[in-house]
Amino acid sequence: MEKRWGKKWALICLFLFNWARNVSSLSVTVSDMECVYEYVLYEGDTISGNFVVVDHDIFWSSDHPGIDFTVTSPGGNTVHSLKGTSGDKFEFKAPRSGMYKFCFHNPYSTPETIAFYIHVGHIPTDHDLAKDEHFNPINVKIAELREALESVTAEQKYLKARDTRHRHSKLLPFSAFALS
């Protein structure tokens, strides 16, 4: 039973760590071409995200060609591309690990602000999980902390009882004096 919980906690910890580490959100002003880079640790990870041109309704006329979006893999291959859009969502599997390049191209000279979000998701396999022997030192430290806390709690109870006894012993002569 304890082995299963260890693996579940390891999986949960890895998931939370990856989630917090692999989320990026930023705003980019594009005059011509702007690129953002994101490192992907594992082949097969899911790369997802979205982008939106902020205030495009205000500045764009009907003849504006839109923004082009291209994702290039570490090998230089285009893995995702969108042409002439004011924003969209994307998702794909990384064909390999390495540095990915996310580029926005604005064909007009008017600077456009783009809100951009990216997430690299990794689902760990069994070989990625921590083994029970990795948790043994942690479990020993937890047991030591539990014993130290119990010692502190026992000391607090002792001091409280002693304080109560001391207070009663001081009040007894006064109480006897008050009754006479």
Tab-separated table of N, CA and C in Angstrom:
chain	number	residue	atom	x	y	z
A	1	MET	N	0.836	-1.200	0.000
A	1	MET	CA	0.000	0.000	0.000
A	1	MET	C	0.877	1.259	0.000
A	2	GLU	N	1.928	1.251	0.837
A	2	GLU	CA	2.787	2.420	0.957
A	2	GLU	C	3.569	2.659	-0.338
A	3	LYS	N	3.920	1.584	-1.051
A	3	LYS	CA	4.643	1.742	-2.309
A	3	LYS	C	3.774	2.430	-3.356
A	4	ARG	N	2.484	2.069	-3.390
A	4	ARG	CA	1.592	2.703	-4.361
A	4	ARG	C	1.437	4.186	-4.068
A	5	TRP	N	1.307	4.538	-2.783
A	5	TRP	CA	1.167	5.954	-2.434
A	5	TRP	C	2.418	6.734	-2.784
A	6	GLY	N	3.575	6.124	-2.591
A	6	GLY	CA	4.833	6.795	-2.942
A	6	GLY	C	4.887	7.139	-4.417
A	7	LYS	N	4.475	6.196	-5.251
A	7	LYS	CA	4.479	6.436	-6.702
A	7	LYS	C	3.438	7.485	-7.080
A	8	LYS	N	2.268	7.444	-6.419
A	8	LYS	CA	1.231	8.436	-6.724
A	8	LYS	C	1.697	9.832	-6.344
A	9	TRP	N	2.310	9.959	-5.159
A	9	TRP	CA	2.802	11.277	-4.738
A	9	TRP	C	3.913	11.758	-5.659
A	10	ALA	N	4.756	10.856	-6.079
A	10	ALA	CA	5.833	11.240	-6.993
A	10	ALA	C	5.251	11.742	-8.309
A	11	LEU	N	4.236	11.056	-8.808
A	11	LEU	CA	3.593	11.470	-10.048
A	11	LEU	C	2.934	12.834	-9.894
A	12	ILE	N	2.248	13.036	-8.778
A	12	ILE	CA	1.588	14.318	-8.533
A	12	ILE	C	2.617	15.442	-8.437
A	13	CYS	N	3.693	15.205	-7.703
A	13	CYS	CA	4.748	16.223	-7.551
A	13	CYS	C	5.382	16.555	-8.901
A	14	LEU	N	5.690	15.532	-9.690
A	14	LEU	CA	6.272	15.782	-11.005
A	14	LEU	C	5.320	16.568	-11.892
A	15	PHE	N	4.039	16.202	-11.846
A	15	PHE	CA	3.044	16.905	-12.652
A	15	PHE	C	2.971	18.375	-12.258
A	16	LEU	N	2.882	18.657	-10.944
A	16	LEU	CA	2.789	20.044	-10.486
A	16	LEU	C	4.053	20.822	-10.818
A	17	PHE	N	5.213	20.178	-10.646
A	17	PHE	CA	6.471	20.842	-10.957
A	17	PHE	C	6.526	21.191	-12.444
A	18	ASN	N	6.168	20.230	-13.287
A	18	ASN	CA	6.186	20.488	-14.729
A	18	ASN	C	5.183	21.554	-15.118
A	19	TRP	N	4.018	21.514	-14.509
A	19	TRP	CA	2.994	22.507	-14.844
A	19	TRP	C	3.469	23.908	-14.491
A	20	ALA	N	3.999	24.076	-13.290
A	20	ALA	CA	4.437	25.405	-12.856
A	20	ALA	C	5.646	25.873	-13.652
A	21	ARG	N	6.496	24.953	-14.059
A	21	ARG	CA	7.715	25.311	-14.757
A	21	ARG	C	7.467	25.592	-16.231
A	22	ASN	N	6.461	24.976	-16.825
A	22	ASN	CA	6.306	25.026	-18.266
A	22	ASN	C	5.151	25.904	-18.738
A	23	VAL	N	4.860	26.941	-18.024
A	23	VAL	CA	3.801	27.851	-18.435
A	23	VAL	C	4.421	29.223	-18.652
A	24	SER	N	4.193	29.801	-19.826
A	24	SER	CA	4.713	31.123	-20.127
A	24	SER	C	3.592	31.972	-20.707
A	25	SER	N	3.538	33.189	-20.253
A	25	SER	CA	2.558	34.129	-20.781
A	25	SER	C	3.249	35.475	-20.904
A	26	LEU	N	3.105	36.105	-22.058
A	26	LEU	CA	3.762	37.391	-22.240
A	26	LEU	C	3.045	38.200	-23.303
A	27	SER	N	3.475	39.422	-23.433
A	27	SER	CA	2.934	40.332	-24.437
A	27	SER	C	4.101	40.789	-25.300
A	28	VAL	N	3.924	40.729	-26.616
A	28	VAL	CA	4.989	41.068	-27.557
A	28	VAL	C	4.457	42.137	-28.512
A	29	THR	N	5.267	43.179	-28.742
A	29	THR	CA	4.912	44.185	-29.738
A	29	THR	C	5.663	43.847	-31.016
A	30	VAL	N	4.907	43.658	-32.100
A	30	VAL	CA	5.481	43.211	-33.365
A	30	VAL	C	5.384	44.333	-34.396
A	31	SER	N	6.556	44.805	-34.842
A	31	SER	CA	6.597	45.788	-35.921
A	31	SER	C	6.823	45.082	-37.245
A	32	ASP	N	7.723	44.144	-37.266
A	32	ASP	CA	8.019	43.378	-38.472
A	32	ASP	C	8.006	41.891	-38.124
A	33	MET	N	9.074	41.414	-37.456
A	33	MET	CA	9.182	40.003	-37.071
A	33	MET	C	9.702	39.938	-35.643
A	34	GLU	N	9.006	39.223	-34.795
A	34	GLU	CA	9.432	38.998	-33.405
A	34	GLU	C	9.329	37.511	-33.121
A	35	CYS	N	10.332	36.971	-32.417
A	35	CYS	CA	10.341	35.549	-32.099
A	35	CYS	C	10.508	35.346	-30.593
A	36	VAL	N	9.884	34.294	-30.111
A	36	VAL	CA	9.963	33.876	-28.718
A	36	VAL	C	10.465	32.443	-28.726
A	37	TYR	N	11.346	32.104	-27.776
A	37	TYR	CA	11.945	30.770	-27.744
A	37	TYR	C	11.503	30.034	-26.478
A	38	GLU	N	11.270	28.726	-26.633
A	38	GLU	CA	10.884	27.886	-25.498
A	38	GLU	C	11.604	26.552	-25.639
A	39	TYR	N	12.249	26.123	-24.543
A	39	TYR	CA	12.966	24.846	-24.566
A	39	TYR	C	12.024	23.714	-24.182
A	40	VAL	N	12.015	22.661	-24.969
A	40	VAL	CA	11.203	21.471	-24.710
A	40	VAL	C	12.156	20.345	-24.321
A	41	LEU	N	11.933	19.780	-23.134
A	41	LEU	CA	12.853	18.767	-22.608
A	41	LEU	C	12.725	17.398	-23.264
A	42	TYR	N	11.507	16.998	-23.623
A	42	TYR	CA	11.295	15.626	-24.083
A	42	TYR	C	10.605	15.575	-25.441
A	43	GLU	N	11.069	14.677	-26.273
A	43	GLU	CA	10.389	14.396	-27.533
A	43	GLU	C	8.998	13.857	-27.212
A	44	GLY	N	7.992	14.300	-27.952
A	44	GLY	CA	6.631	13.827	-27.733
A	44	GLY	C	5.821	14.657	-26.756
A	45	ASP	N	6.452	15.641	-26.107
A	45	ASP	CA	5.696	16.528	-25.218
A	45	ASP	C	4.659	17.307	-26.028
A	46	THR	N	3.562	17.651	-25.376
A	46	THR	CA	2.520	18.422	-26.046
A	46	THR	C	2.796	19.906	-25.846
A	47	ILE	N	2.875	20.630	-26.920
A	47	ILE	CA	3.058	22.075	-26.883
A	47	ILE	C	1.728	22.692	-27.298
A	48	SER	N	1.172	23.509	-26.404
A	48	SER	CA	-0.112	24.138	-26.717
A	48	SER	C	-0.065	25.595	-26.294
A	49	GLY	N	-0.993	26.366	-26.823
A	49	GLY	CA	-1.042	27.767	-26.450
A	49	GLY	C	-2.012	28.531	-27.321
A	50	ASN	N	-1.920	29.834	-27.206
A	50	ASN	CA	-2.775	30.702	-28.011
A	50	ASN	C	-2.140	32.079	-28.099
A	51	PHE	N	-2.645	32.866	-29.028
A	51	PHE	CA	-2.203	34.257	-29.143
A	51	PHE	C	-3.361	35.086	-29.669
A	52	VAL	N	-3.361	36.347	-29.295
A	52	VAL	CA	-4.412	37.270	-29.723
A	52	VAL	C	-3.762	38.623	-29.992
A	53	VAL	N	-4.108	39.222	-31.124
A	53	VAL	CA	-3.665	40.589	-31.405
A	53	VAL	C	-4.586	41.508	-30.609
A	54	VAL	N	-4.006	42.280	-29.702
A	54	VAL	CA	-4.775	43.158	-28.825
A	54	VAL	C	-5.265	44.368	-29.610
A	55	ASP	N	-6.521	44.755	-29.425
A	55	ASP	CA	-7.142	45.925	-30.071
A	55	ASP	C	-7.097	45.869	-31.593
A	56	HIS	N	-7.179	44.678	-32.185
A	56	HIS	CA	-7.099	44.598	-33.648
A	56	HIS	C	-8.309	45.242	-34.312
A	57	ASP	N	-9.458	45.266	-33.652
A	57	ASP	CA	-10.655	45.881	-34.254
A	57	ASP	C	-10.495	47.384	-34.434
A	58	ILE	N	-9.740	48.020	-33.545
A	58	ILE	CA	-9.568	49.466	-33.587
A	58	ILE	C	-8.652	49.875	-34.737
A	59	PHE	N	-7.545	49.158	-34.923
A	59	PHE	CA	-6.513	49.593	-35.860
A	59	PHE	C	-6.598	48.944	-37.225
A	60	TRP	N	-7.231	47.795	-37.328
A	60	TRP	CA	-7.212	47.085	-38.590
A	60	TRP	C	-8.367	47.509	-39.481
A	61	SER	N	-8.034	47.759	-40.698
A	61	SER	CA	-9.090	47.981	-41.690
A	61	SER	C	-9.369	46.631	-42.352
A	62	SER	N	-10.333	46.581	-43.216
A	62	SER	CA	-10.701	45.312	-43.839
A	62	SER	C	-9.604	44.775	-44.757
A	63	ASP	N	-8.669	45.640	-45.173
A	63	ASP	CA	-7.613	45.170	-46.068
A	63	ASP	C	-6.340	44.749	-45.325
A	64	HIS	N	-6.345	44.749	-43.982
A	64	HIS	CA	-5.161	44.323	-43.218
A	64	HIS	C	-4.962	42.823	-43.406
A	65	PRO	N	-3.743	42.411	-43.754
A	65	PRO	CA	-3.510	40.990	-44.056
A	65	PRO	C	-3.454	40.088	-42.816
A	66	GLY	N	-3.396	40.661	-41.632
A	66	GLY	CA	-3.316	39.835	-40.425
A	66	GLY	C	-1.882	39.517	-40.046
A	67	ILE	N	-1.748	38.768	-38.969
A	67	ILE	CA	-0.437	38.385	-38.438
A	67	ILE	C	-0.152	36.945	-38.855
A	68	ASP	N	1.101	36.676	-39.212
A	68	ASP	CA	1.532	35.306	-39.525
A	68	ASP	C	2.225	34.729	-38.296
A	69	PHE	N	1.989	33.457	-38.032
A	69	PHE	CA	2.556	32.773	-36.864
A	69	PHE	C	3.206	31.482	-37.342
A	70	THR	N	4.468	31.296	-36.963
A	70	THR	CA	5.208	30.105	-37.381
A	70	THR	C	5.973	29.532	-36.198
A	71	VAL	N	5.922	28.197	-36.052
A	71	VAL	CA	6.698	27.502	-35.020
A	71	VAL	C	7.722	26.637	-35.733
A	72	THR	N	8.984	26.808	-35.327
A	72	THR	CA	10.082	26.065	-35.940
A	72	THR	C	10.716	25.152	-34.904
A	73	SER	N	10.971	23.903	-35.280
A	73	SER	CA	11.582	22.914	-34.383
A	73	SER	C	13.082	23.166	-34.267
A	74	PRO	N	13.748	22.480	-33.320
A	74	PRO	CA	15.205	22.651	-33.186
A	74	PRO	C	15.967	22.278	-34.456
A	75	GLY	N	15.398	21.412	-35.272
A	75	GLY	CA	16.052	21.023	-36.525
A	75	GLY	C	15.837	22.010	-37.656
A	76	GLY	N	15.013	23.065	-37.425
A	76	GLY	CA	14.767	24.063	-38.451
A	76	GLY	C	13.526	23.803	-39.285
A	77	ASN	N	12.778	22.748	-38.974
A	77	ASN	CA	11.555	22.430	-39.724
A	77	ASN	C	10.374	23.208	-39.148
A	78	THR	N	9.474	23.643	-40.021
A	78	THR	CA	8.248	24.304	-39.584
A	78	THR	C	7.282	23.220	-39.106
A	79	VAL	N	6.874	23.302	-37.819
A	79	VAL	CA	5.973	22.297	-37.261
A	79	VAL	C	4.544	22.815	-37.140
A	80	HIS	N	4.374	24.142	-37.201
A	80	HIS	CA	3.034	24.720	-37.130
A	80	HIS	C	3.078	26.103	-37.771
A	81	SER	N	2.030	26.431	-38.542
A	81	SER	CA	2.020	27.718	-39.224
A	81	SER	C	0.587	28.208	-39.407
A	82	LEU	N	0.384	29.498	-39.176
A	82	LEU	CA	-0.904	30.157	-39.429
A	82	LEU	C	-0.621	31.445	-40.188
A	83	LYS	N	-1.450	31.746	-41.166
A	83	LYS	CA	-1.246	32.951	-41.988
A	83	LYS	C	-2.447	33.878	-41.851
A	84	GLY	N	-2.176	35.193	-41.747
A	84	GLY	CA	-3.203	36.216	-41.804
A	84	GLY	C	-4.312	36.088	-40.773
A	85	THR	N	-3.960	36.032	-39.521
A	85	THR	CA	-4.969	35.861	-38.474
A	85	THR	C	-4.821	36.923	-37.398
A	86	SER	N	-5.901	37.142	-36.651
A	86	SER	CA	-5.849	38.075	-35.521
A	86	SER	C	-5.674	37.324	-34.211
A	87	GLY	N	-5.512	36.005	-34.296
A	87	GLY	CA	-5.298	35.183	-33.114
A	87	GLY	C	-5.848	33.792	-33.324
A	88	ASP	N	-5.314	32.848	-32.575
A	88	ASP	CA	-5.784	31.470	-32.691
A	88	ASP	C	-5.164	30.635	-31.576
A	89	LYS	N	-5.633	29.391	-31.480
A	89	LYS	CA	-5.071	28.409	-30.555
A	89	LYS	C	-4.229	27.433	-31.367
A	90	PHE	N	-3.268	26.787	-30.686
A	90	PHE	CA	-2.457	25.788	-31.368
A	90	PHE	C	-2.102	24.673	-30.398
A	91	GLU	N	-1.848	23.492	-30.962
A	91	GLU	CA	-1.416	22.343	-30.164
A	91	GLU	C	-0.757	21.353	-31.104
A	92	PHE	N	0.396	20.827	-30.685
A	92	PHE	CA	1.082	19.811	-31.475
A	92	PHE	C	2.044	19.052	-30.574
A	93	LYS	N	2.475	17.886	-31.039
A	93	LYS	CA	3.452	17.070	-30.322
A	93	LYS	C	4.845	17.465	-30.811
A	94	ALA	N	5.756	17.630	-29.864
A	94	ALA	CA	7.124	18.002	-30.225
A	94	ALA	C	7.799	16.823	-30.923
A	95	PRO	N	8.266	17.019	-32.148
A	95	PRO	CA	8.926	15.924	-32.845
A	95	PRO	C	10.290	15.564	-32.244
A	96	ARG	N	10.858	16.487	-31.482
A	96	ARG	CA	12.138	16.221	-30.807
A	96	ARG	C	12.331	17.231	-29.685
A	97	SER	N	13.250	16.950	-28.791
A	97	SER	CA	13.544	17.894	-27.709
A	97	SER	C	14.462	18.995	-28.241
A	98	GLY	N	14.466	20.123	-27.535
A	98	GLY	CA	15.330	21.224	-27.933
A	98	GLY	C	14.604	22.558	-27.893
A	99	MET	N	15.246	23.568	-28.470
A	99	MET	CA	14.735	24.937	-28.465
A	99	MET	C	13.791	25.154	-29.649
A	100	TYR	N	12.546	25.515	-29.329
A	100	TYR	CA	11.548	25.810	-30.354
A	100	TYR	C	11.427	27.322	-30.513
A	101	LYS	N	11.185	27.742	-31.746
A	101	LYS	CA	11.090	29.167	-32.056
A	101	LYS	C	9.665	29.475	-32.509
A	102	PHE	N	9.025	30.436	-31.813
A	102	PHE	CA	7.665	30.881	-32.111
A	102	PHE	C	7.770	32.300	-32.678
A	103	CYS	N	7.482	32.470	-33.966
A	103	CYS	CA	7.674	33.769	-34.619
A	103	CYS	C	6.353	34.366	-35.090
A	104	PHE	N	6.255	35.677	-34.887
A	104	PHE	CA	5.119	36.466	-35.354
A	104	PHE	C	5.631	37.433	-36.411
A	105	HIS	N	4.929	37.491	-37.539
A	105	HIS	CA	5.315	38.407	-38.599
A	105	HIS	C	4.149	39.352	-38.865
A	106	ASN	N	4.448	40.656	-38.823
A	106	ASN	CA	3.456	41.691	-39.101
A	106	ASN	C	3.844	42.359	-40.418
A	107	PRO	N	3.074	42.161	-41.490
A	107	PRO	CA	3.453	42.741	-42.778
A	107	PRO	C	3.292	44.261	-42.834
A	108	TYR	N	2.514	44.840	-41.922
A	108	TYR	CA	2.359	46.300	-41.879
A	108	TYR	C	3.399	46.896	-40.946
A	109	SER	N	3.702	48.163	-41.162
A	109	SER	CA	4.694	48.829	-40.313
A	109	SER	C	4.094	49.286	-38.984
A	110	THR	N	2.758	49.275	-38.854
A	110	THR	CA	2.109	49.677	-37.604
A	110	THR	C	2.356	48.609	-36.549
A	111	PRO	N	2.978	48.967	-35.422
A	111	PRO	CA	3.244	47.962	-34.382
A	111	PRO	C	1.940	47.377	-33.818
A	112	GLU	N	1.916	46.088	-33.640
A	112	GLU	CA	0.768	45.375	-33.069
A	112	GLU	C	1.219	44.677	-31.793
A	113	THR	N	0.403	44.764	-30.750
A	113	THR	CA	0.704	44.076	-29.499
A	113	THR	C	-0.013	42.734	-29.502
A	114	ILE	N	0.738	41.684	-29.204
A	114	ILE	CA	0.199	40.327	-29.214
A	114	ILE	C	0.310	39.740	-27.811
A	115	ALA	N	-0.803	39.260	-27.279
A	115	ALA	CA	-0.803	38.515	-26.016
A	115	ALA	C	-0.579	37.052	-26.388
A	116	PHE	N	0.444	36.452	-25.788
A	116	PHE	CA	0.888	35.122	-26.182
A	116	PHE	C	0.997	34.233	-24.955
A	117	TYR	N	0.480	33.014	-25.048
A	117	TYR	CA	0.533	32.036	-23.958
A	117	TYR	C	1.026	30.720	-24.532
A	118	ILE	N	1.926	30.058	-23.808
A	118	ILE	CA	2.436	28.757	-24.243
A	118	ILE	C	2.553	27.831	-23.043
A	119	HIS	N	2.291	26.556	-23.283
A	119	HIS	CA	2.422	25.540	-22.240
A	119	HIS	C	3.068	24.306	-22.864
A	120	VAL	N	4.086	23.777	-22.174
A	120	VAL	CA	4.711	22.530	-22.603
A	120	VAL	C	4.299	21.475	-21.590
A	121	GLY	N	3.529	20.507	-22.037
A	121	GLY	CA	3.029	19.463	-21.142
A	121	GLY	C	3.815	18.180	-21.299
A	122	HIS	N	4.170	17.592	-20.160
A	122	HIS	CA	4.901	16.325	-20.167
A	122	HIS	C	4.199	15.359	-19.238
A	123	ILE	N	3.825	14.209	-19.747
A	123	ILE	CA	3.241	13.157	-18.922
A	123	ILE	C	4.355	12.158	-18.650
A	124	PRO	N	4.774	12.050	-17.383
A	124	PRO	CA	5.914	11.184	-17.066
A	124	PRO	C	5.577	9.704	-17.251
A	125	THR	N	6.585	8.945	-17.628
A	125	THR	CA	6.453	7.498	-17.741
A	125	THR	C	6.992	6.870	-16.460
A	126	ASP	N	6.907	5.559	-16.359
A	126	ASP	CA	7.368	4.868	-15.145
A	126	ASP	C	8.835	5.131	-14.837
A	127	HIS	N	9.670	5.238	-15.858
A	127	HIS	CA	11.093	5.472	-15.589
A	127	HIS	C	11.366	6.903	-15.110
A	128	ASP	N	10.395	7.835	-15.297
A	128	ASP	CA	10.550	9.205	-14.809
A	128	ASP	C	10.198	9.343	-13.326
A	129	LEU	N	9.462	8.365	-12.792
A	129	LEU	CA	8.974	8.474	-11.415
A	129	LEU	C	10.072	8.159	-10.409
A	130	ALA	N	9.970	8.783	-9.254
A	130	ALA	CA	10.905	8.496	-8.172
A	130	ALA	C	10.616	7.103	-7.618
A	131	LYS	N	11.650	6.386	-7.283
A	131	LYS	CA	11.518	5.036	-6.723
A	131	LYS	C	11.398	5.131	-5.206
A	132	ASP	N	10.933	4.033	-4.599
A	132	ASP	CA	10.756	3.995	-3.143
A	132	ASP	C	12.063	4.283	-2.405
A	133	GLU	N	13.180	3.801	-2.943
A	133	GLU	CA	14.458	4.042	-2.258
A	133	GLU	C	14.829	5.528	-2.233
A	134	HIS	N	14.278	6.305	-3.148
A	134	HIS	CA	14.515	7.744	-3.127
A	134	HIS	C	13.755	8.414	-1.991
A	135	PHE	N	12.656	7.796	-1.552
A	135	PHE	CA	11.850	8.369	-0.488
A	135	PHE	C	12.318	7.978	0.908
A	136	ASN	N	13.147	6.925	1.029
A	136	ASN	CA	13.586	6.469	2.351
A	136	ASN	C	14.275	7.560	3.158
A	137	PRO	N	15.234	8.319	2.614
A	137	PRO	CA	15.844	9.399	3.409
A	137	PRO	C	14.829	10.460	3.821
A	138	ILE	N	13.871	10.737	2.961
A	138	ILE	CA	12.838	11.727	3.289
A	138	ILE	C	11.962	11.205	4.421
A	139	ASN	N	11.589	9.936	4.341
A	139	ASN	CA	10.769	9.340	5.400
A	139	ASN	C	11.496	9.322	6.738
A	140	VAL	N	12.805	9.091	6.718
A	140	VAL	CA	13.595	9.121	7.958
A	140	VAL	C	13.570	10.530	8.547
A	141	LYS	N	13.770	11.532	7.718
A	141	LYS	CA	13.745	12.922	8.199
A	141	LYS	C	12.373	13.299	8.745
A	142	ILE	N	11.302	12.845	8.081
A	142	ILE	CA	9.946	13.113	8.571
A	142	ILE	C	9.749	12.477	9.943
A	143	ALA	N	10.223	11.233	10.123
A	143	ALA	CA	10.103	10.556	11.423
A	143	ALA	C	10.897	11.308	12.493
A	144	GLU	N	12.094	11.784	12.150
A	144	GLU	CA	12.899	12.553	13.106
A	144	GLU	C	12.187	13.849	13.490
A	145	LEU	N	11.605	14.530	12.506
A	145	LEU	CA	10.861	15.757	12.795
A	145	LEU	C	9.634	15.471	13.662
A	146	ARG	N	8.951	14.345	13.402
A	146	ARG	CA	7.784	13.969	14.196
A	146	ARG	C	8.190	13.749	15.653
A	147	GLU	N	9.327	13.065	15.867
A	147	GLU	CA	9.807	12.826	17.231
A	147	GLU	C	10.223	14.129	17.912
A	148	ALA	N	10.873	15.009	17.180
A	148	ALA	CA	11.270	16.298	17.744
A	148	ALA	C	10.047	17.124	18.111
A	149	LEU	N	9.029	17.107	17.262
A	149	LEU	CA	7.793	17.828	17.549
A	149	LEU	C	7.095	17.246	18.767
A	150	GLU	N	7.094	15.928	18.878
A	150	GLU	CA	6.488	15.280	20.055
A	150	GLU	C	7.229	15.680	21.323
A	151	SER	N	8.544	15.780	21.234
A	151	SER	CA	9.351	16.199	22.383
A	151	SER	C	9.014	17.630	22.788
A	152	VAL	N	8.875	18.514	21.820
A	152	VAL	CA	8.521	19.905	22.105
A	152	VAL	C	7.117	19.983	22.712
A	153	THR	N	6.191	19.207	22.182
A	153	THR	CA	4.817	19.192	22.705
A	153	THR	C	4.805	18.689	24.150
A	154	ALA	N	5.563	17.628	24.426
A	154	ALA	CA	5.635	17.092	25.790
A	154	ALA	C	6.241	18.123	26.742
A	155	GLU	N	7.262	18.835	26.286
A	155	GLU	CA	7.889	19.864	27.114
A	155	GLU	C	6.901	20.994	27.401
A	156	GLN	N	6.105	21.389	26.400
A	156	GLN	CA	5.094	22.431	26.612
A	156	GLN	C	4.051	21.979	27.633
A	157	LYS	N	3.620	20.743	27.545
A	157	LYS	CA	2.635	20.218	28.508
A	157	LYS	C	3.228	20.205	29.913
A	158	TYR	N	4.486	19.789	30.035
A	158	TYR	CA	5.161	19.754	31.331
A	158	TYR	C	5.246	21.160	31.919
A	159	LEU	N	5.679	22.126	31.096
A	159	LEU	CA	5.820	23.497	31.588
A	159	LEU	C	4.464	24.104	31.963
A	160	LYS	N	3.444	23.781	31.233
A	160	LYS	CA	2.107	24.285	31.553
A	160	LYS	C	1.617	23.698	32.871
A	161	ALA	N	1.818	22.389	33.061
A	161	ALA	CA	1.404	21.754	34.322
A	161	ALA	C	2.203	22.324	35.485
A	162	ARG	N	3.485	22.535	35.309
A	162	ARG	CA	4.326	23.108	36.368
A	162	ARG	C	3.886	24.528	36.705
A	163	ASP	N	3.551	25.307	35.648
A	163	ASP	CA	3.080	26.666	35.862
A	163	ASP	C	1.763	26.664	36.645
A	164	THR	N	0.869	25.747	36.272
A	164	THR	CA	-0.409	25.651	36.980
A	164	THR	C	-0.175	25.291	38.442
A	165	ARG	N	0.696	24.306	38.704
A	165	ARG	CA	1.018	23.927	40.087
A	165	ARG	C	1.609	25.103	40.850
A	166	HIS	N	2.495	25.830	40.205
A	166	HIS	CA	3.145	26.969	40.845
A	166	HIS	C	2.112	28.044	41.197
A	167	ARG	N	1.192	28.303	40.277
A	167	ARG	CA	0.153	29.307	40.537
A	167	ARG	C	-0.740	28.889	41.701
A	168	HIS	N	-1.097	27.603	41.765
A	168	HIS	CA	-1.950	27.126	42.860
A	168	HIS	C	-1.225	27.175	44.199
A	169	SER	N	0.075	26.885	44.196
A	169	SER	CA	0.812	26.907	45.468
A	169	SER	C	0.952	28.335	45.993
A	170	LYS	N	1.001	29.310	45.099
A	170	LYS	CA	1.086	30.711	45.525
A	170	LYS	C	-0.254	31.189	46.073
A	171	LEU	N	-1.350	30.684	45.524
A	171	LEU	CA	-2.684	31.123	45.918
A	171	LEU	C	-3.157	30.459	47.186
A	172	LEU	N	-2.676	29.258	47.517
A	172	LEU	CA	-3.149	28.545	48.692
A	172	LEU	C	-2.931	29.318	49.994
A	173	PRO	N	-1.734	29.851	50.280
A	173	PRO	CA	-1.569	30.609	51.532
A	173	PRO	C	-2.461	31.843	51.561
A	174	PHE	N	-2.619	32.470	50.417
A	174	PHE	CA	-3.466	33.655	50.371
A	174	PHE	C	-4.927	33.269	50.616
A	175	SER	N	-5.353	32.157	50.033
A	175	SER	CA	-6.723	31.684	50.228
A	175	SER	C	-6.962	31.319	51.672
A	176	ALA	N	-5.991	30.670	52.327
A	176	ALA	CA	-6.143	30.295	53.742
A	176	ALA	C	-6.184	31.550	54.621
A	177	PHE	N	-5.386	32.560	54.278
A	177	PHE	CA	-5.362	33.798	55.014
A	177	PHE	C	-6.678	34.549	54.857
A	178	ALA	N	-7.236	34.495	53.657
A	178	ALA	CA	-8.483	35.200	53.378
A	178	ALA	C	-9.668	34.563	54.113
A	179	LEU	N	-9.618	33.281	54.358
A	179	LEU	CA	-10.719	32.592	55.025
A	179	LEU	C	-10.708	32.842	56.527
A	180	SER	N	-9.594	33.132	57.142
A	180	SER	CA	-9.540	33.292	58.588
A	180	SER	C	-10.015	34.628	59.071
